[in-house]
mmCIF file of C-alpha atoms and ligand atoms in Angstrom:
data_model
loop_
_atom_site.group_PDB
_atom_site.id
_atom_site.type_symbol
_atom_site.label_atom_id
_atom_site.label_comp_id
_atom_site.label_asym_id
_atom_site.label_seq_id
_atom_site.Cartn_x
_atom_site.Cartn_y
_atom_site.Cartn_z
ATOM 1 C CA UNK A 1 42.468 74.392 105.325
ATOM 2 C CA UNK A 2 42.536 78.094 104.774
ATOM 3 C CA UNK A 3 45.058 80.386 103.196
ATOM 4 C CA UNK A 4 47.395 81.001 105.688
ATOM 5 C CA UNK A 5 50.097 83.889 105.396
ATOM 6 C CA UNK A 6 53.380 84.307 107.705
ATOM 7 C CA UNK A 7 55.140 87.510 107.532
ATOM 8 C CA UNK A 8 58.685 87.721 108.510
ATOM 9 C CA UNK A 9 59.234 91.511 109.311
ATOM 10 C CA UNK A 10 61.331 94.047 111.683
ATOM 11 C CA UNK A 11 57.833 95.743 111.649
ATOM 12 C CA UNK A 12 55.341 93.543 112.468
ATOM 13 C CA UNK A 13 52.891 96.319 114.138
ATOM 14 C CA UNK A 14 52.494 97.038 110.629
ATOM 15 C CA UNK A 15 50.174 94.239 109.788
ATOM 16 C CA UNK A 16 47.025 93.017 109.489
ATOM 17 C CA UNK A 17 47.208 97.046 108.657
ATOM 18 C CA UNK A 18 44.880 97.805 105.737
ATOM 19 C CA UNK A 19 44.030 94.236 105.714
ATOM 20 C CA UNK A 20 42.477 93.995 108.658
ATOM 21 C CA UNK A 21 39.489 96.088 107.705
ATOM 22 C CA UNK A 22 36.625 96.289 104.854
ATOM 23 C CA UNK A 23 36.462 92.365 103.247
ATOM 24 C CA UNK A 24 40.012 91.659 104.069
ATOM 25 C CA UNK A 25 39.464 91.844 107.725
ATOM 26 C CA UNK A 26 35.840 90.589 107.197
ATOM 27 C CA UNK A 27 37.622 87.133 106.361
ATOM 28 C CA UNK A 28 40.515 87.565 108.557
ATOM 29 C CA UNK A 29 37.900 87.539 111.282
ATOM 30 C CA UNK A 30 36.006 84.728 109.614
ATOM 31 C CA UNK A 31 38.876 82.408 109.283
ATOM 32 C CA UNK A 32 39.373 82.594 105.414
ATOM 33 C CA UNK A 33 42.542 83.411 106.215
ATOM 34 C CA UNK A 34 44.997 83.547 108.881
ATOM 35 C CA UNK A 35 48.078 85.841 109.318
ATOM 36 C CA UNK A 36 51.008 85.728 111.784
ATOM 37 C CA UNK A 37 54.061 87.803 112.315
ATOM 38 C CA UNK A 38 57.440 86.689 112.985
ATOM 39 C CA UNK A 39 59.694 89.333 114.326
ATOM 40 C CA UNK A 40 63.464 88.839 112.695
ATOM 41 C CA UNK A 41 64.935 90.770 115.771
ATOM 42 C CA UNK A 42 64.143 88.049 117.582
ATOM 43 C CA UNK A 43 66.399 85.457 116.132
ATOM 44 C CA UNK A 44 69.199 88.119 116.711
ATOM 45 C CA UNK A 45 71.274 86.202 119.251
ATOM 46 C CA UNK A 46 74.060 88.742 120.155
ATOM 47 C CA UNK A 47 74.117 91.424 122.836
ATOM 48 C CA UNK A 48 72.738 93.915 121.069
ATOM 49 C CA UNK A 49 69.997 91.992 119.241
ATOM 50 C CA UNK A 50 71.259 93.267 115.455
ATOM 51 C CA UNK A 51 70.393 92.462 112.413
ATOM 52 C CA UNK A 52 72.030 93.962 109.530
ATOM 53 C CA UNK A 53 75.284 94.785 109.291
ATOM 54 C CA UNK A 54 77.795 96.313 106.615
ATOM 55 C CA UNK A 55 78.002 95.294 102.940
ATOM 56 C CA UNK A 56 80.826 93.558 101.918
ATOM 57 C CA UNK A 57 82.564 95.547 99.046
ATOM 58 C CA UNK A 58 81.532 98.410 101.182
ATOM 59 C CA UNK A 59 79.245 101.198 99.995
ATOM 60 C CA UNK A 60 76.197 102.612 101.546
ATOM 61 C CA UNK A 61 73.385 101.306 103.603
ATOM 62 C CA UNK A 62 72.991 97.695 105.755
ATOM 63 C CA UNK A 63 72.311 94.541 104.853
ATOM 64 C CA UNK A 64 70.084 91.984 106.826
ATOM 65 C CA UNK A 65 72.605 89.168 108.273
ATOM 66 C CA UNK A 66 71.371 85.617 106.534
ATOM 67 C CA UNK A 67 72.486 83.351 110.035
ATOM 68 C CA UNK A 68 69.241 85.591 111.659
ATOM 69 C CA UNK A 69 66.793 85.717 108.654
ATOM 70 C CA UNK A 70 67.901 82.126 108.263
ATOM 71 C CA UNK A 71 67.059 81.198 111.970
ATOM 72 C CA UNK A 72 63.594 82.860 111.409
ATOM 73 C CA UNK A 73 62.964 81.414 108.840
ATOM 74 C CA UNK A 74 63.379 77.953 109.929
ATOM 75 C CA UNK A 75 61.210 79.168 112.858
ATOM 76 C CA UNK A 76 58.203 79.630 110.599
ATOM 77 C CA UNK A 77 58.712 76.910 107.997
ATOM 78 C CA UNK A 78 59.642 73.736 109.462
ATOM 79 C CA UNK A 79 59.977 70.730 107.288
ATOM 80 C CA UNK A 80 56.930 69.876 105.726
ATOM 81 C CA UNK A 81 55.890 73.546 105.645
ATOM 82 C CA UNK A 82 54.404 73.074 101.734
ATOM 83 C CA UNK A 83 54.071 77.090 101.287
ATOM 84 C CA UNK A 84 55.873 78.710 98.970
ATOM 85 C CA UNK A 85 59.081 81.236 100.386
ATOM 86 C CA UNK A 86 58.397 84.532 98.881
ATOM 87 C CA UNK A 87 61.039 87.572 99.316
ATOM 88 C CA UNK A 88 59.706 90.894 98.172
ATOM 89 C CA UNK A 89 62.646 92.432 96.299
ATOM 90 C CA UNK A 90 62.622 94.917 93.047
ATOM 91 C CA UNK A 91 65.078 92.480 91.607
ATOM 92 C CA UNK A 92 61.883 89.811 91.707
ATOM 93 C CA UNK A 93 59.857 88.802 88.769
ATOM 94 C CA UNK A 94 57.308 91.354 88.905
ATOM 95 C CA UNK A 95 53.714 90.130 90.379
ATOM 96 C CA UNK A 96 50.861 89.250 87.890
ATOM 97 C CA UNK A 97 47.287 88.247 88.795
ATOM 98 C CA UNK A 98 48.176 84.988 87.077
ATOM 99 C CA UNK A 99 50.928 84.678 90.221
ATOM 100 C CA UNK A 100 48.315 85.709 92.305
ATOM 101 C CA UNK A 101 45.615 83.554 91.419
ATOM 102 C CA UNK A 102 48.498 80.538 91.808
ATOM 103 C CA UNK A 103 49.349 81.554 95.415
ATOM 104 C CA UNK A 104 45.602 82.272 96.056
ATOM 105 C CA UNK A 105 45.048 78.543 95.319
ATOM 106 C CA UNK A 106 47.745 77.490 97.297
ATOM 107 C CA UNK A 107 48.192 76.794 100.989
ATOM 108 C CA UNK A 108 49.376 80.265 102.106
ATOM 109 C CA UNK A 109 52.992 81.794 102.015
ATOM 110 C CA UNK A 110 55.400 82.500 103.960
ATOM 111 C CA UNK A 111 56.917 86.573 103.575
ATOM 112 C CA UNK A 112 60.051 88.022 103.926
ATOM 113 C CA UNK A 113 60.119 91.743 104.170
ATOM 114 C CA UNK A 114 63.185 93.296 103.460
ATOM 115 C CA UNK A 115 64.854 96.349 104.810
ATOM 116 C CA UNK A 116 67.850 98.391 104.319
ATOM 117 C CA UNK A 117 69.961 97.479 101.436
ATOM 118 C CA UNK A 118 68.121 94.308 101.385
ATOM 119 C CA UNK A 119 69.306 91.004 102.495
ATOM 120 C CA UNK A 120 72.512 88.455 101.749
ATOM 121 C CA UNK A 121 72.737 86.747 98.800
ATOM 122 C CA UNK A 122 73.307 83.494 100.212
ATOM 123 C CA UNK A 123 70.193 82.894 102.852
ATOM 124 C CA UNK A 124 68.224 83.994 99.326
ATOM 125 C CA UNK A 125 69.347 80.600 97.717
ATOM 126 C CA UNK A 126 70.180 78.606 100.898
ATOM 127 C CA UNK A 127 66.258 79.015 101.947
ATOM 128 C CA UNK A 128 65.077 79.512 98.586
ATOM 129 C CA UNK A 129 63.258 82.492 98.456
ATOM 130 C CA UNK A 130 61.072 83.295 95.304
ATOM 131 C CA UNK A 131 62.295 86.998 94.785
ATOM 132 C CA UNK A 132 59.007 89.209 93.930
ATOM 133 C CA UNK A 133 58.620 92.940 92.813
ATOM 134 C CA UNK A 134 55.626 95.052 93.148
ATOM 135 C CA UNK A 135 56.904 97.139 90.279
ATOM 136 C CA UNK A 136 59.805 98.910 88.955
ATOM 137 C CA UNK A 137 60.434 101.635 91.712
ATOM 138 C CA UNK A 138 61.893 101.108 95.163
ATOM 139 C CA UNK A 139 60.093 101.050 98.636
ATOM 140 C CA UNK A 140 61.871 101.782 101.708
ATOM 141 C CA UNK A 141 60.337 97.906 103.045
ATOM 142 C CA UNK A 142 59.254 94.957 101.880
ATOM 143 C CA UNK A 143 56.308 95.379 104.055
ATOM 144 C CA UNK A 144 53.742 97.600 101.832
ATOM 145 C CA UNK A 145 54.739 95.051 99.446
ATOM 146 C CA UNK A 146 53.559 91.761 101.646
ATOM 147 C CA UNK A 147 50.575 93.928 102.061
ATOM 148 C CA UNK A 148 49.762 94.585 98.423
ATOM 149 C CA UNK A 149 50.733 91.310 97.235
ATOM 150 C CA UNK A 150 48.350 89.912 100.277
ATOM 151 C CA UNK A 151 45.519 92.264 99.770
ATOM 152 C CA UNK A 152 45.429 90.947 95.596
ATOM 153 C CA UNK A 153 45.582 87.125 96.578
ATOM 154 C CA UNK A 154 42.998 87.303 99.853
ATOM 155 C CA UNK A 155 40.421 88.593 97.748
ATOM 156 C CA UNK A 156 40.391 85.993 95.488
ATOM 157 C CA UNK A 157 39.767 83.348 98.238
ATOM 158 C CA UNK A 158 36.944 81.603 98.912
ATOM 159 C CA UNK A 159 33.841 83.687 100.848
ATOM 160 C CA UNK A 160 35.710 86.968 100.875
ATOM 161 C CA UNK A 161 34.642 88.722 98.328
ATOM 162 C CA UNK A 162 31.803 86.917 96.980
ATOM 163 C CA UNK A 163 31.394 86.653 92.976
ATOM 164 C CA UNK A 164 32.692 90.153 92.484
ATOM 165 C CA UNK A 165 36.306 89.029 92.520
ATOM 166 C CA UNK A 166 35.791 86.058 90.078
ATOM 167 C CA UNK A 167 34.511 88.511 87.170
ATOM 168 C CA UNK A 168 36.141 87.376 83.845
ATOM 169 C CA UNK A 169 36.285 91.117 82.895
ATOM 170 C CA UNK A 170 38.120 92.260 86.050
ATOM 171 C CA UNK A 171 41.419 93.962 84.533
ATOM 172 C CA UNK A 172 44.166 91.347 83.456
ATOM 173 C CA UNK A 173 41.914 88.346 83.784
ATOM 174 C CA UNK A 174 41.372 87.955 80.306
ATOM 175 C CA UNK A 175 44.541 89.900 78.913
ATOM 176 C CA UNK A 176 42.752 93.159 78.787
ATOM 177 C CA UNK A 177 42.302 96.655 80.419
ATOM 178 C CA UNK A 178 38.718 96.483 81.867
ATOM 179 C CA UNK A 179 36.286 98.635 80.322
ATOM 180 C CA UNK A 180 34.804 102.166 81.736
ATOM 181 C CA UNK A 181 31.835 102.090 84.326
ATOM 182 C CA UNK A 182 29.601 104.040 84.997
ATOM 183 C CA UNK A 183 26.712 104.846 87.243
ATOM 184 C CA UNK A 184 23.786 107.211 87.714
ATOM 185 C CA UNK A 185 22.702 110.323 87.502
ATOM 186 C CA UNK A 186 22.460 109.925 84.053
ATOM 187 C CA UNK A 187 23.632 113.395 83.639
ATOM 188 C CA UNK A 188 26.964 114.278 85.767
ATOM 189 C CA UNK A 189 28.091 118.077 84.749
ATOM 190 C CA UNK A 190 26.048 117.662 81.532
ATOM 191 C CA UNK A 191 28.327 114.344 80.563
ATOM 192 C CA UNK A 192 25.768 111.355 79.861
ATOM 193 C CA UNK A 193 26.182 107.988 80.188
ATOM 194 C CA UNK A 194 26.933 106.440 77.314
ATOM 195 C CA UNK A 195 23.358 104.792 75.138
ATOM 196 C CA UNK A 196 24.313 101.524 74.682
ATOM 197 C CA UNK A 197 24.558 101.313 78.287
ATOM 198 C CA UNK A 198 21.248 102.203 79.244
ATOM 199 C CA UNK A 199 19.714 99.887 75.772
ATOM 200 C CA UNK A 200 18.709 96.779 77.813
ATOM 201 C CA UNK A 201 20.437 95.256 74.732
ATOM 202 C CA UNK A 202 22.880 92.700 76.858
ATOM 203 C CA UNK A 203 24.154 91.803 73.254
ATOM 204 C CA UNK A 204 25.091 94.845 72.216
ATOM 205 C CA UNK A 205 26.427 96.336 75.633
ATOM 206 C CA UNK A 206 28.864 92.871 75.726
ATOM 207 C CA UNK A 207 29.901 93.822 72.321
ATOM 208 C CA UNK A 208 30.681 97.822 73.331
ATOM 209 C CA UNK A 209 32.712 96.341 76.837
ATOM 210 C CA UNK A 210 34.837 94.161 74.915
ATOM 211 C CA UNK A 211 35.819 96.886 72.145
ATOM 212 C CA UNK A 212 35.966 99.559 74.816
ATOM 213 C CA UNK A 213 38.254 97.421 76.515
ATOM 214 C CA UNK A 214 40.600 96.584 73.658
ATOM 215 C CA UNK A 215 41.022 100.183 72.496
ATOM 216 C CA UNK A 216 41.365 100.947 75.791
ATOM 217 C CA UNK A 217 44.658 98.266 76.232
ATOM 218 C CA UNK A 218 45.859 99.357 73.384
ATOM 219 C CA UNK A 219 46.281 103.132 74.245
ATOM 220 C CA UNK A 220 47.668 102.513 77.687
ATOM 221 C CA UNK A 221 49.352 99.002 77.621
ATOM 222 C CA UNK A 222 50.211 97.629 74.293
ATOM 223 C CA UNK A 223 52.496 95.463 75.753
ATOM 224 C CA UNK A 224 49.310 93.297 77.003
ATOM 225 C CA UNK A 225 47.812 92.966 73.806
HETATM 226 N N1 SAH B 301 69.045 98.008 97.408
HETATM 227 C C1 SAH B 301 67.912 97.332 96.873
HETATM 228 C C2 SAH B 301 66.605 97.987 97.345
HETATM 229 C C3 SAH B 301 66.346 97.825 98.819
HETATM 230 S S1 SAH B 301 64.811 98.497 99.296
HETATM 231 C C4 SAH B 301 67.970 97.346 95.346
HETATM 232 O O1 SAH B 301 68.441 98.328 94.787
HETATM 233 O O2 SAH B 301 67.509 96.386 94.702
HETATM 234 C C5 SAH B 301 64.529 97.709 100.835
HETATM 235 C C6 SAH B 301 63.548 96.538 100.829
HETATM 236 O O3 SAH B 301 62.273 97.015 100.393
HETATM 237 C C7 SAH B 301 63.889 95.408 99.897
HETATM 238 O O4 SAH B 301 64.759 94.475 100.516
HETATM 239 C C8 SAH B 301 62.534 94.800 99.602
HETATM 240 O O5 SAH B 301 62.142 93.875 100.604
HETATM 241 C C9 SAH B 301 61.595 95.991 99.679
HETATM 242 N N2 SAH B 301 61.226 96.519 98.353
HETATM 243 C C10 SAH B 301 61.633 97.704 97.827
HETATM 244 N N3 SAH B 301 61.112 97.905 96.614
HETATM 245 C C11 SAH B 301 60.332 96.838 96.339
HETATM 246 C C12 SAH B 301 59.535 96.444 95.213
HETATM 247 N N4 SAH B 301 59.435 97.216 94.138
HETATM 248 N N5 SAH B 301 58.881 95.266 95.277
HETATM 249 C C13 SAH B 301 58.997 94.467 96.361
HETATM 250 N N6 SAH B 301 59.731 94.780 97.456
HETATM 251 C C14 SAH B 301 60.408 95.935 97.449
#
């Protein structure tokens, strides 16, 4: 069985999106991986089909009624459903790759996208939801989020991005910064590239990544090391 992903969104015309071209969309069409949209408005059962309404306490902004995110949710995980319940949220545990590579070997995920204010505390623990941030700023929907979060477990799956995305020296995967690359000419604007690269001395160029990579960790984010 392939990864497959539902998103729970107020926008669903924004996916597969960016996903649905280059390798991403490659394996979308393939069957690597599947995506479907649930639309929240549709579990809206009054007259006027909402969906948010005011915060208690008061104060600005909506929030997204739990008894309709709740119905939708139950839509698209029935009993049984073994995915995992994500809810994009800055209040999440931030994403890692090691996250990533866990849901990647999983059997998909199921997405909530927030909007507005975000949603009520309660359908958050009555459903479960595993709360996840992108990062420490705030986006006006958890729907770029789904997308990144998407885009860095699809390709990691099986047949979509060949060997490239298994690389032990891709960024993160082993702790580190990845090193500089380069590529011909061998002179850009009178820069070379550097001569340990261009030795044929596999030793010595494994020995110049691993350094380059360190220092380069170091300078930018200690807090890896
Ligand atoms: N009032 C909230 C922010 C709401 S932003 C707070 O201060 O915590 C609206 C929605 O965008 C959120 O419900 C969430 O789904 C999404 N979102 C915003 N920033 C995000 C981030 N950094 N990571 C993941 N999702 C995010």
């Amino acid at each position: 069985m392939s990864f497959r992903a539902t998103v729970l969104t107020l926008y669903p015309e924004m996916f597969p999106g960016a996903l649905g071209l280059s390798l991403s969309g490659r394996g979308l069409a393939d069957g690597r991986w599947s995506l479907d949209t649930v639309q929240i408005r549709d579990f809206a059962t009054d007259r006027h089909r909402s969906v948010d309404d005011t915060p208690a306490g008061g104060g600005a902004g909506m929030v997204l009624k739990p008894e309709v995110l709740a119905r939708a949710i139950d839509h698209a995980s029935p009993p049984g459903d073994e995915r995992p319940r994500l809810l994009m949220s800055p209040r999440g545990r931030p994403l890692t790759q090691n996250r990533v590579r866990e849901l990647a070997a999983g059997p998909g995920a199921l997405i909530v996208c927030g909007r507005f204010e975000g949603v009520d505390q309660r359908v958050i623990e009555a459903r479960n939801l595993e709360e996840v941030s992108i990062g420490d700023y705030i986006l006006s929907g958890g729907e770029p989020a789904a997308l990144v979060l998407l885009d860095a477990i699809v390709r990691l799956l099986p047949g979509v991005m060949g060997n490239a995305a298994s690389g032990e020296e891709e960024s993160f995967e082993n702790g580190l910064l990845e090193h500089p690359h380069y590529t011909r000419p061998q002179d850009f604007e009178g820069v070379p590239i550097p001569d340990v690269l261009i030795s044929g001395n596999h030793g010595k160029i494994a020995k110049w990544r691993r350094e380059q990579a360190k220092l380069l960790t170091r300078e930018r984010r200690p807090d890896l090391l």
